[in-house]
Amino acid sequence: MTDLITSTPTGRGAGERSSRWERVTLLVPGLGYVTAFMAVPVLLVLSYVFFQRGRFGGVVYEFTWDNFSRALSPTYRAVLVDSVVIAGSATILALLIGYPVAYAIAQLPARWRNVALVLVVIPFWTNFLVRTYAWIVLLSSEGLVNRGLESLGVIEDPITLLYTRGAVVVGLVYAYLPLMILPLYASISKLDPELREAATNLGASRFRVFRTITWPLTLPGALTGCIFVFVPSLGNFVVPELLGGGKFVMVGNVVRDQFLKARDWPFGATLALVLIVVLVVLFFVQSRVSRRVSTGGPS
């Protein structure tokens, strides 16, 4: 009996160690891939922020802080602010469009939800450049939008839609709208319908049910969707160039030009570091809000 009692914890401990080693073994291929092809290249590029550009391009390994002071100069601060305004506008518009769509999908019968989700994702599978060029066809002076407005009598002559700030925002919203809808759908579909039903039975209006129950409980999903739209919009350089006609320079355009045209890798890496810092701060905020919602109090 004594042997049985003393051997049970030992056997349980051996089983836990075996299970732990099994999990570690399964994680090794994925961690190795991420480390070799993502973490190491990113860390290598980010290490360039402390060095200088060579006379004919390349990197001169002499320590300097000049890249940071240059990134904070008025010229690049203005580019960053303008990029935040454009990406923020696209994010807000995507939230206003994506929330009702995600809510409607969550209310569908189970057999239609997957169909609706596939319809949301299908445009995402199409080539990004093809989708962007399609907007050029739609927004040009002879495009479908102008012709439709003329046929309805809304306008007499074609109006300028292409190569404007609005065209850039619309292109970004269209490009990343599925990234807003999917996390919102996941968050809304987890809501307990009895909470809203109880509030309605107690006399709460639909708006109050949404304000006090639906919106607070789906806020983590909304924040995740906002991050998924805002971050790639901030670093996008294709849409501003094609739909903005090169008149609106965003951080992504500057990073690309520094690496490919100016061959100033240290400064390009410094601007990329700014984008990474923004991403980390946004994920930190989202994590804090999610923890507060899940615990029902301050994190």
Short mmCIF file of N, CA and C in Angstrom, two decimals, residues 45-209:
data_model
loop_
_atom_site.label_atom_id
_atom_site.label_comp_id
_atom_site.label_asym_id
_atom_site.label_seq_id
_atom_site.Cartn_x
_atom_site.Cartn_y
_atom_site.Cartn_z
N VAL A 45 17.43 43.70 -39.70
CA VAL A 45 17.08 44.99 -40.31
C VAL A 45 17.01 46.08 -39.24
N LEU A 46 16.42 45.75 -38.10
CA LEU A 46 16.29 46.75 -37.04
C LEU A 46 17.64 47.14 -36.45
N SER A 47 18.61 46.26 -36.54
CA SER A 47 19.94 46.61 -36.03
C SER A 47 20.57 47.72 -36.89
N TYR A 48 20.09 47.89 -38.14
CA TYR A 48 20.64 48.93 -39.01
C TYR A 48 20.33 50.33 -38.52
N VAL A 49 19.33 50.47 -37.64
CA VAL A 49 18.94 51.82 -37.20
C VAL A 49 20.08 52.52 -36.47
N PHE A 50 21.04 51.77 -35.98
CA PHE A 50 22.15 52.38 -35.23
C PHE A 50 23.38 52.64 -36.09
N PHE A 51 23.27 52.38 -37.40
CA PHE A 51 24.43 52.55 -38.27
C PHE A 51 24.15 53.60 -39.34
N GLN A 52 25.14 53.80 -40.22
CA GLN A 52 25.05 54.87 -41.20
C GLN A 52 24.95 54.30 -42.62
N ARG A 53 24.44 55.16 -43.51
CA ARG A 53 24.38 54.79 -44.91
C ARG A 53 25.73 55.00 -45.57
N GLY A 54 26.10 54.06 -46.43
CA GLY A 54 27.34 54.21 -47.17
C GLY A 54 27.21 55.24 -48.28
N ARG A 55 28.33 55.71 -48.80
CA ARG A 55 28.30 56.74 -49.84
C ARG A 55 27.54 56.26 -51.07
N PHE A 56 27.67 54.98 -51.42
CA PHE A 56 26.99 54.43 -52.59
C PHE A 56 25.91 53.41 -52.19
N GLY A 57 25.33 53.64 -51.03
CA GLY A 57 24.33 52.71 -50.52
C GLY A 57 24.97 51.71 -49.56
N GLY A 58 24.17 50.73 -49.13
CA GLY A 58 24.69 49.76 -48.18
C GLY A 58 24.74 50.33 -46.77
N VAL A 59 25.41 49.63 -45.89
CA VAL A 59 25.45 50.00 -44.47
C VAL A 59 26.90 50.13 -44.03
N VAL A 60 27.21 51.25 -43.40
CA VAL A 60 28.51 51.45 -42.78
C VAL A 60 28.33 51.24 -41.27
N TYR A 61 29.04 50.30 -40.73
CA TYR A 61 28.81 49.90 -39.33
C TYR A 61 29.54 50.84 -38.36
N GLU A 62 29.11 52.09 -38.37
CA GLU A 62 29.59 53.10 -37.42
C GLU A 62 28.38 53.61 -36.66
N PHE A 63 28.44 53.52 -35.34
CA PHE A 63 27.28 53.83 -34.50
C PHE A 63 26.87 55.30 -34.63
N THR A 64 25.53 55.53 -34.69
CA THR A 64 25.00 56.89 -34.78
C THR A 64 23.55 56.92 -34.30
N TRP A 65 23.14 58.11 -33.79
CA TRP A 65 21.74 58.33 -33.42
C TRP A 65 21.03 59.20 -34.45
N ASP A 66 21.73 59.55 -35.53
CA ASP A 66 21.20 60.51 -36.50
C ASP A 66 19.90 60.03 -37.14
N ASN A 67 19.75 58.72 -37.32
CA ASN A 67 18.53 58.22 -37.98
C ASN A 67 17.29 58.56 -37.16
N PHE A 68 17.42 58.51 -35.83
CA PHE A 68 16.27 58.82 -34.98
C PHE A 68 15.93 60.31 -35.04
N SER A 69 16.96 61.17 -34.97
CA SER A 69 16.69 62.61 -35.04
C SER A 69 16.12 62.99 -36.40
N ARG A 70 16.56 62.30 -37.46
CA ARG A 70 16.03 62.56 -38.79
C ARG A 70 14.57 62.10 -38.90
N ALA A 71 14.26 60.96 -38.28
CA ALA A 71 12.88 60.45 -38.32
C ALA A 71 11.91 61.38 -37.59
N LEU A 72 12.45 62.14 -36.60
CA LEU A 72 11.60 63.05 -35.83
C LEU A 72 11.60 64.46 -36.40
N SER A 73 12.23 64.65 -37.55
CA SER A 73 12.24 65.99 -38.17
C SER A 73 10.84 66.36 -38.63
N PRO A 74 10.55 67.67 -38.79
CA PRO A 74 9.19 68.09 -39.18
C PRO A 74 8.68 67.42 -40.45
N THR A 75 9.57 67.20 -41.41
CA THR A 75 9.13 66.61 -42.68
C THR A 75 8.54 65.22 -42.46
N TYR A 76 9.24 64.38 -41.74
CA TYR A 76 8.76 63.01 -41.56
C TYR A 76 7.68 62.93 -40.49
N ARG A 77 7.67 63.89 -39.54
CA ARG A 77 6.55 63.93 -38.59
C ARG A 77 5.25 64.23 -39.33
N ALA A 78 5.33 65.13 -40.31
CA ALA A 78 4.13 65.46 -41.09
C ALA A 78 3.64 64.25 -41.89
N VAL A 79 4.60 63.49 -42.45
CA VAL A 79 4.22 62.28 -43.18
C VAL A 79 3.55 61.27 -42.24
N LEU A 80 4.12 61.13 -41.03
CA LEU A 80 3.55 60.19 -40.07
C LEU A 80 2.15 60.62 -39.64
N VAL A 81 1.99 61.92 -39.35
CA VAL A 81 0.67 62.40 -38.94
C VAL A 81 -0.35 62.20 -40.05
N ASP A 82 0.04 62.52 -41.30
CA ASP A 82 -0.88 62.35 -42.42
C ASP A 82 -1.23 60.87 -42.62
N SER A 83 -0.24 60.01 -42.41
CA SER A 83 -0.49 58.57 -42.54
C SER A 83 -1.47 58.09 -41.47
N VAL A 84 -1.30 58.59 -40.24
CA VAL A 84 -2.19 58.20 -39.14
C VAL A 84 -3.62 58.68 -39.43
N VAL A 85 -3.75 59.90 -39.98
CA VAL A 85 -5.08 60.42 -40.30
C VAL A 85 -5.76 59.57 -41.37
N ILE A 86 -5.03 59.23 -42.43
CA ILE A 86 -5.61 58.42 -43.51
C ILE A 86 -5.94 57.01 -43.01
N ALA A 87 -4.98 56.38 -42.32
CA ALA A 87 -5.22 55.03 -41.82
C ALA A 87 -6.33 55.02 -40.76
N GLY A 88 -6.38 56.07 -39.91
CA GLY A 88 -7.43 56.15 -38.91
C GLY A 88 -8.80 56.34 -39.54
N SER A 89 -8.87 57.16 -40.59
CA SER A 89 -10.15 57.35 -41.29
C SER A 89 -10.62 56.03 -41.91
N ALA A 90 -9.69 55.30 -42.51
CA ALA A 90 -10.05 54.00 -43.10
C ALA A 90 -10.51 53.03 -42.02
N THR A 91 -9.87 53.07 -40.85
CA THR A 91 -10.23 52.16 -39.76
C THR A 91 -11.62 52.48 -39.22
N ILE A 92 -11.92 53.76 -39.02
CA ILE A 92 -13.24 54.14 -38.50
C ILE A 92 -14.33 53.76 -39.50
N LEU A 93 -14.08 54.03 -40.78
CA LEU A 93 -15.07 53.70 -41.80
C LEU A 93 -15.27 52.18 -41.89
N ALA A 94 -14.17 51.43 -41.78
CA ALA A 94 -14.28 49.96 -41.82
C ALA A 94 -15.08 49.46 -40.61
N LEU A 95 -14.89 50.10 -39.44
CA LEU A 95 -15.65 49.70 -38.25
C LEU A 95 -17.14 49.98 -38.43
N LEU A 96 -17.45 51.16 -38.99
CA LEU A 96 -18.86 51.52 -39.18
C LEU A 96 -19.54 50.59 -40.19
N ILE A 97 -18.80 50.14 -41.18
CA ILE A 97 -19.37 49.21 -42.17
C ILE A 97 -19.33 47.78 -41.64
N GLY A 98 -18.22 47.41 -41.01
CA GLY A 98 -18.01 46.02 -40.62
C GLY A 98 -18.87 45.55 -39.46
N TYR A 99 -19.15 46.47 -38.50
CA TYR A 99 -19.91 46.03 -37.32
C TYR A 99 -21.32 45.55 -37.69
N PRO A 100 -22.11 46.36 -38.43
CA PRO A 100 -23.45 45.84 -38.79
C PRO A 100 -23.39 44.59 -39.64
N VAL A 101 -22.39 44.49 -40.52
CA VAL A 101 -22.27 43.29 -41.35
C VAL A 101 -21.99 42.07 -40.47
N ALA A 102 -21.04 42.20 -39.55
CA ALA A 102 -20.72 41.08 -38.66
C ALA A 102 -21.91 40.72 -37.78
N TYR A 103 -22.63 41.75 -37.31
CA TYR A 103 -23.81 41.50 -36.47
C TYR A 103 -24.87 40.74 -37.27
N ALA A 104 -25.09 41.16 -38.52
CA ALA A 104 -26.10 40.50 -39.35
C ALA A 104 -25.71 39.04 -39.63
N ILE A 105 -24.42 38.81 -39.89
CA ILE A 105 -23.97 37.44 -40.15
C ILE A 105 -24.18 36.57 -38.92
N ALA A 106 -23.90 37.12 -37.73
CA ALA A 106 -24.05 36.36 -36.49
C ALA A 106 -25.51 35.99 -36.22
N GLN A 107 -26.45 36.76 -36.78
CA GLN A 107 -27.88 36.47 -36.56
C GLN A 107 -28.44 35.49 -37.58
N LEU A 108 -27.66 35.15 -38.61
CA LEU A 108 -28.15 34.24 -39.64
C LEU A 108 -28.29 32.82 -39.10
N PRO A 109 -29.13 31.99 -39.72
CA PRO A 109 -29.15 30.57 -39.37
C PRO A 109 -27.77 29.96 -39.59
N ALA A 110 -27.46 28.92 -38.83
CA ALA A 110 -26.11 28.35 -38.84
C ALA A 110 -25.65 27.95 -40.24
N ARG A 111 -26.58 27.43 -41.06
CA ARG A 111 -26.17 26.92 -42.37
C ARG A 111 -25.81 28.06 -43.33
N TRP A 112 -26.30 29.27 -43.07
CA TRP A 112 -25.99 30.41 -43.94
C TRP A 112 -24.80 31.22 -43.47
N ARG A 113 -24.38 31.01 -42.22
CA ARG A 113 -23.26 31.81 -41.71
C ARG A 113 -21.98 31.53 -42.49
N ASN A 114 -21.70 30.25 -42.73
CA ASN A 114 -20.47 29.91 -43.45
C ASN A 114 -20.49 30.47 -44.87
N VAL A 115 -21.68 30.45 -45.49
CA VAL A 115 -21.81 31.01 -46.84
C VAL A 115 -21.49 32.50 -46.82
N ALA A 116 -22.06 33.21 -45.83
CA ALA A 116 -21.82 34.65 -45.73
C ALA A 116 -20.35 34.95 -45.45
N LEU A 117 -19.73 34.15 -44.59
CA LEU A 117 -18.31 34.37 -44.28
C LEU A 117 -17.43 34.12 -45.49
N VAL A 118 -17.77 33.10 -46.28
CA VAL A 118 -16.99 32.83 -47.51
C VAL A 118 -17.13 34.01 -48.47
N LEU A 119 -18.35 34.57 -48.59
CA LEU A 119 -18.55 35.72 -49.47
C LEU A 119 -17.73 36.93 -49.00
N VAL A 120 -17.56 37.06 -47.67
CA VAL A 120 -16.75 38.15 -47.15
C VAL A 120 -15.27 37.95 -47.49
N VAL A 121 -14.83 36.70 -47.45
CA VAL A 121 -13.40 36.41 -47.62
C VAL A 121 -12.99 36.31 -49.08
N ILE A 122 -13.93 35.97 -49.96
CA ILE A 122 -13.59 35.75 -51.38
C ILE A 122 -12.80 36.91 -52.00
N PRO A 123 -13.22 38.18 -51.81
CA PRO A 123 -12.40 39.27 -52.41
C PRO A 123 -10.97 39.28 -51.89
N PHE A 124 -10.78 38.80 -50.66
CA PHE A 124 -9.44 38.78 -50.07
C PHE A 124 -8.52 37.80 -50.79
N TRP A 125 -9.10 36.82 -51.48
CA TRP A 125 -8.30 35.83 -52.20
C TRP A 125 -7.87 36.34 -53.57
N THR A 126 -8.47 37.45 -54.02
CA THR A 126 -8.11 38.01 -55.32
C THR A 126 -6.84 38.83 -55.19
N ASN A 127 -6.06 38.86 -56.25
CA ASN A 127 -4.80 39.59 -56.24
C ASN A 127 -5.01 41.04 -55.82
N PHE A 128 -4.16 41.53 -54.92
CA PHE A 128 -4.32 42.88 -54.35
C PHE A 128 -4.23 43.95 -55.44
N LEU A 129 -3.31 43.80 -56.39
CA LEU A 129 -3.16 44.80 -57.44
C LEU A 129 -4.38 44.83 -58.35
N VAL A 130 -4.94 43.64 -58.64
CA VAL A 130 -6.12 43.58 -59.50
C VAL A 130 -7.27 44.32 -58.84
N ARG A 131 -7.45 44.11 -57.54
CA ARG A 131 -8.54 44.79 -56.82
C ARG A 131 -8.33 46.30 -56.82
N THR A 132 -7.08 46.73 -56.67
CA THR A 132 -6.80 48.17 -56.64
C THR A 132 -7.03 48.80 -58.01
N TYR A 133 -6.59 48.11 -59.08
CA TYR A 133 -6.82 48.63 -60.43
C TYR A 133 -8.31 48.66 -60.76
N ALA A 134 -9.08 47.75 -60.19
CA ALA A 134 -10.53 47.76 -60.42
C ALA A 134 -11.14 49.06 -59.90
N TRP A 135 -10.61 49.57 -58.78
CA TRP A 135 -11.13 50.85 -58.26
C TRP A 135 -10.77 52.01 -59.18
N ILE A 136 -9.64 51.91 -59.89
CA ILE A 136 -9.31 52.96 -60.86
C ILE A 136 -10.36 53.01 -61.95
N VAL A 137 -10.79 51.83 -62.42
CA VAL A 137 -11.84 51.76 -63.43
C VAL A 137 -13.14 52.35 -62.91
N LEU A 138 -13.45 52.08 -61.65
CA LEU A 138 -14.71 52.56 -61.09
C LEU A 138 -14.71 54.07 -60.84
N LEU A 139 -13.58 54.62 -60.38
CA LEU A 139 -13.54 56.02 -59.93
C LEU A 139 -13.06 57.01 -60.98
N SER A 140 -12.65 56.54 -62.14
CA SER A 140 -12.14 57.47 -63.16
C SER A 140 -13.28 58.34 -63.70
N SER A 141 -12.92 59.35 -64.49
CA SER A 141 -13.93 60.28 -65.01
C SER A 141 -14.96 59.57 -65.87
N GLU A 142 -14.53 58.53 -66.57
CA GLU A 142 -15.44 57.75 -67.40
C GLU A 142 -15.87 56.46 -66.71
N GLY A 143 -15.64 56.39 -65.40
CA GLY A 143 -15.93 55.17 -64.66
C GLY A 143 -17.42 54.98 -64.37
N LEU A 144 -17.72 53.83 -63.77
CA LEU A 144 -19.11 53.49 -63.51
C LEU A 144 -19.76 54.43 -62.50
N VAL A 145 -18.98 54.92 -61.52
CA VAL A 145 -19.58 55.79 -60.50
C VAL A 145 -20.04 57.10 -61.12
N ASN A 146 -19.15 57.74 -61.90
CA ASN A 146 -19.54 59.00 -62.55
C ASN A 146 -20.69 58.80 -63.53
N ARG A 147 -20.64 57.73 -64.30
CA ARG A 147 -21.72 57.48 -65.26
C ARG A 147 -23.04 57.21 -64.55
N GLY A 148 -22.97 56.49 -63.45
CA GLY A 148 -24.19 56.22 -62.69
C GLY A 148 -24.80 57.48 -62.12
N LEU A 149 -23.95 58.37 -61.57
CA LEU A 149 -24.45 59.62 -61.01
C LEU A 149 -25.02 60.52 -62.10
N GLU A 150 -24.38 60.50 -63.29
CA GLU A 150 -24.88 61.31 -64.40
C GLU A 150 -26.23 60.79 -64.88
N SER A 151 -26.37 59.47 -64.97
CA SER A 151 -27.63 58.89 -65.44
C SER A 151 -28.76 59.14 -64.45
N LEU A 152 -28.43 59.27 -63.17
CA LEU A 152 -29.45 59.55 -62.15
C LEU A 152 -29.75 61.04 -62.04
N GLY A 153 -28.99 61.87 -62.75
CA GLY A 153 -29.20 63.31 -62.70
C GLY A 153 -28.60 63.97 -61.48
N VAL A 154 -27.78 63.26 -60.72
CA VAL A 154 -27.16 63.85 -59.53
C VAL A 154 -26.10 64.87 -59.93
N ILE A 155 -25.34 64.58 -60.97
CA ILE A 155 -24.31 65.50 -61.46
C ILE A 155 -24.49 65.69 -62.95
N GLU A 156 -23.97 66.82 -63.45
CA GLU A 156 -24.05 67.08 -64.90
C GLU A 156 -22.75 66.71 -65.59
N ASP A 157 -21.64 67.03 -64.93
CA ASP A 157 -20.32 66.71 -65.48
C ASP A 157 -19.60 65.77 -64.53
N PRO A 158 -18.67 64.99 -65.06
CA PRO A 158 -17.91 64.07 -64.18
C PRO A 158 -17.18 64.84 -63.09
N ILE A 159 -17.18 64.28 -61.89
CA ILE A 159 -16.46 64.88 -60.76
C ILE A 159 -15.18 64.09 -60.51
N THR A 160 -14.25 64.75 -59.86
CA THR A 160 -12.94 64.12 -59.59
C THR A 160 -13.05 63.20 -58.38
N LEU A 161 -12.99 61.93 -58.62
CA LEU A 161 -13.02 60.95 -57.54
C LEU A 161 -11.66 60.26 -57.38
N LEU A 162 -11.00 60.06 -58.53
CA LEU A 162 -9.71 59.37 -58.50
C LEU A 162 -8.60 60.35 -58.13
N TYR A 163 -7.53 59.82 -57.56
CA TYR A 163 -6.37 60.61 -57.14
C TYR A 163 -6.74 61.64 -56.09
N THR A 164 -7.61 61.25 -55.18
CA THR A 164 -7.99 62.11 -54.05
C THR A 164 -7.75 61.33 -52.76
N ARG A 165 -7.80 62.07 -51.66
CA ARG A 165 -7.63 61.42 -50.35
C ARG A 165 -8.77 60.43 -50.09
N GLY A 166 -9.98 60.80 -50.53
CA GLY A 166 -11.12 59.90 -50.35
C GLY A 166 -10.93 58.59 -51.10
N ALA A 167 -10.33 58.67 -52.30
CA ALA A 167 -10.09 57.44 -53.06
C ALA A 167 -9.12 56.52 -52.31
N VAL A 168 -8.10 57.12 -51.68
CA VAL A 168 -7.14 56.31 -50.91
C VAL A 168 -7.84 55.63 -49.73
N VAL A 169 -8.69 56.39 -49.03
CA VAL A 169 -9.39 55.82 -47.87
C VAL A 169 -10.32 54.69 -48.32
N VAL A 170 -11.07 54.93 -49.41
CA VAL A 170 -11.98 53.89 -49.91
C VAL A 170 -11.20 52.63 -50.32
N GLY A 171 -10.07 52.82 -50.98
CA GLY A 171 -9.26 51.67 -51.38
C GLY A 171 -8.75 50.88 -50.19
N LEU A 172 -8.34 51.58 -49.14
CA LEU A 172 -7.85 50.89 -47.94
C LEU A 172 -8.99 50.15 -47.23
N VAL A 173 -10.16 50.79 -47.17
CA VAL A 173 -11.31 50.12 -46.52
C VAL A 173 -11.67 48.85 -47.27
N TYR A 174 -11.73 48.95 -48.59
CA TYR A 174 -12.09 47.77 -49.38
C TYR A 174 -11.03 46.66 -49.21
N ALA A 175 -9.76 47.06 -49.16
CA ALA A 175 -8.69 46.07 -49.08
C ALA A 175 -8.72 45.29 -47.77
N TYR A 176 -9.04 45.99 -46.67
CA TYR A 176 -8.88 45.35 -45.35
C TYR A 176 -10.20 45.15 -44.60
N LEU A 177 -11.34 45.38 -45.24
CA LEU A 177 -12.62 45.21 -44.55
C LEU A 177 -12.82 43.78 -43.99
N PRO A 178 -12.45 42.72 -44.71
CA PRO A 178 -12.60 41.38 -44.11
C PRO A 178 -11.85 41.22 -42.79
N LEU A 179 -10.72 41.92 -42.64
CA LEU A 179 -9.96 41.83 -41.39
C LEU A 179 -10.68 42.51 -40.24
N MET A 180 -11.66 43.35 -40.54
CA MET A 180 -12.49 43.95 -39.51
C MET A 180 -13.70 43.06 -39.20
N ILE A 181 -14.29 42.49 -40.24
CA ILE A 181 -15.53 41.73 -40.05
C ILE A 181 -15.27 40.43 -39.29
N LEU A 182 -14.19 39.73 -39.61
CA LEU A 182 -13.98 38.39 -39.02
C LEU A 182 -13.80 38.43 -37.50
N PRO A 183 -12.92 39.27 -36.93
CA PRO A 183 -12.85 39.30 -35.45
C PRO A 183 -14.12 39.83 -34.80
N LEU A 184 -14.81 40.75 -35.48
CA LEU A 184 -16.09 41.23 -34.92
C LEU A 184 -17.11 40.10 -34.90
N TYR A 185 -17.16 39.32 -35.98
CA TYR A 185 -18.11 38.19 -36.01
C TYR A 185 -17.79 37.19 -34.89
N ALA A 186 -16.50 36.89 -34.71
CA ALA A 186 -16.11 35.95 -33.66
C ALA A 186 -16.54 36.45 -32.29
N SER A 187 -16.42 37.76 -32.07
CA SER A 187 -16.77 38.33 -30.78
C SER A 187 -18.29 38.39 -30.58
N ILE A 188 -19.01 38.78 -31.63
CA ILE A 188 -20.47 38.90 -31.51
C ILE A 188 -21.13 37.54 -31.37
N SER A 189 -20.60 36.54 -32.10
CA SER A 189 -21.21 35.21 -32.04
C SER A 189 -21.06 34.55 -30.67
N LYS A 190 -20.11 35.04 -29.85
CA LYS A 190 -19.91 34.47 -28.51
C LYS A 190 -20.84 35.10 -27.47
N LEU A 191 -21.56 36.17 -27.86
CA LEU A 191 -22.44 36.83 -26.89
C LEU A 191 -23.55 35.90 -26.43
N ASP A 192 -23.83 35.93 -25.15
CA ASP A 192 -24.93 35.15 -24.61
C ASP A 192 -26.24 35.87 -24.92
N PRO A 193 -27.11 35.31 -25.77
CA PRO A 193 -28.36 36.01 -26.13
C PRO A 193 -29.27 36.24 -24.93
N GLU A 194 -29.09 35.45 -23.86
CA GLU A 194 -29.96 35.64 -22.70
C GLU A 194 -29.71 36.98 -22.01
N LEU A 195 -28.48 37.50 -22.13
CA LEU A 195 -28.19 38.81 -21.52
C LEU A 195 -29.04 39.90 -22.18
N ARG A 196 -29.05 39.90 -23.53
CA ARG A 196 -29.84 40.91 -24.23
C ARG A 196 -31.34 40.69 -24.02
N GLU A 197 -31.74 39.42 -23.95
CA GLU A 197 -33.15 39.12 -23.73
C GLU A 197 -33.60 39.59 -22.35
N ALA A 198 -32.73 39.38 -21.34
CA ALA A 198 -33.07 39.82 -19.98
C ALA A 198 -33.18 41.34 -19.92
N ALA A 199 -32.24 42.03 -20.59
CA ALA A 199 -32.29 43.50 -20.58
C ALA A 199 -33.55 44.00 -21.27
N THR A 200 -33.93 43.36 -22.38
CA THR A 200 -35.14 43.77 -23.09
C THR A 200 -36.37 43.53 -22.24
N ASN A 201 -36.42 42.39 -21.54
CA ASN A 201 -37.56 42.09 -20.68
C ASN A 201 -37.68 43.07 -19.52
N LEU A 202 -36.52 43.67 -19.13
CA LEU A 202 -36.55 44.65 -18.03
C LEU A 202 -36.86 46.06 -18.53
N GLY A 203 -37.14 46.18 -19.82
CA GLY A 203 -37.59 47.48 -20.34
C GLY A 203 -36.54 48.28 -21.06
N ALA A 204 -35.35 47.74 -21.26
CA ALA A 204 -34.30 48.50 -21.94
C ALA A 204 -34.61 48.60 -23.43
N SER A 205 -34.34 49.77 -24.01
CA SER A 205 -34.54 49.93 -25.45
C SER A 205 -33.42 49.21 -26.20
N ARG A 206 -33.60 49.08 -27.52
CA ARG A 206 -32.57 48.42 -28.32
C ARG A 206 -31.24 49.16 -28.26
N PHE A 207 -31.33 50.49 -28.29
CA PHE A 207 -30.09 51.28 -28.23
C PHE A 207 -29.39 51.07 -26.89
N ARG A 208 -30.17 51.03 -25.80
CA ARG A 208 -29.55 50.86 -24.49
C ARG A 208 -28.95 49.45 -24.34
N VAL A 209 -29.64 48.45 -24.90
CA VAL A 209 -29.08 47.09 -24.87
C VAL A 209 -27.75 47.06 -25.62
#
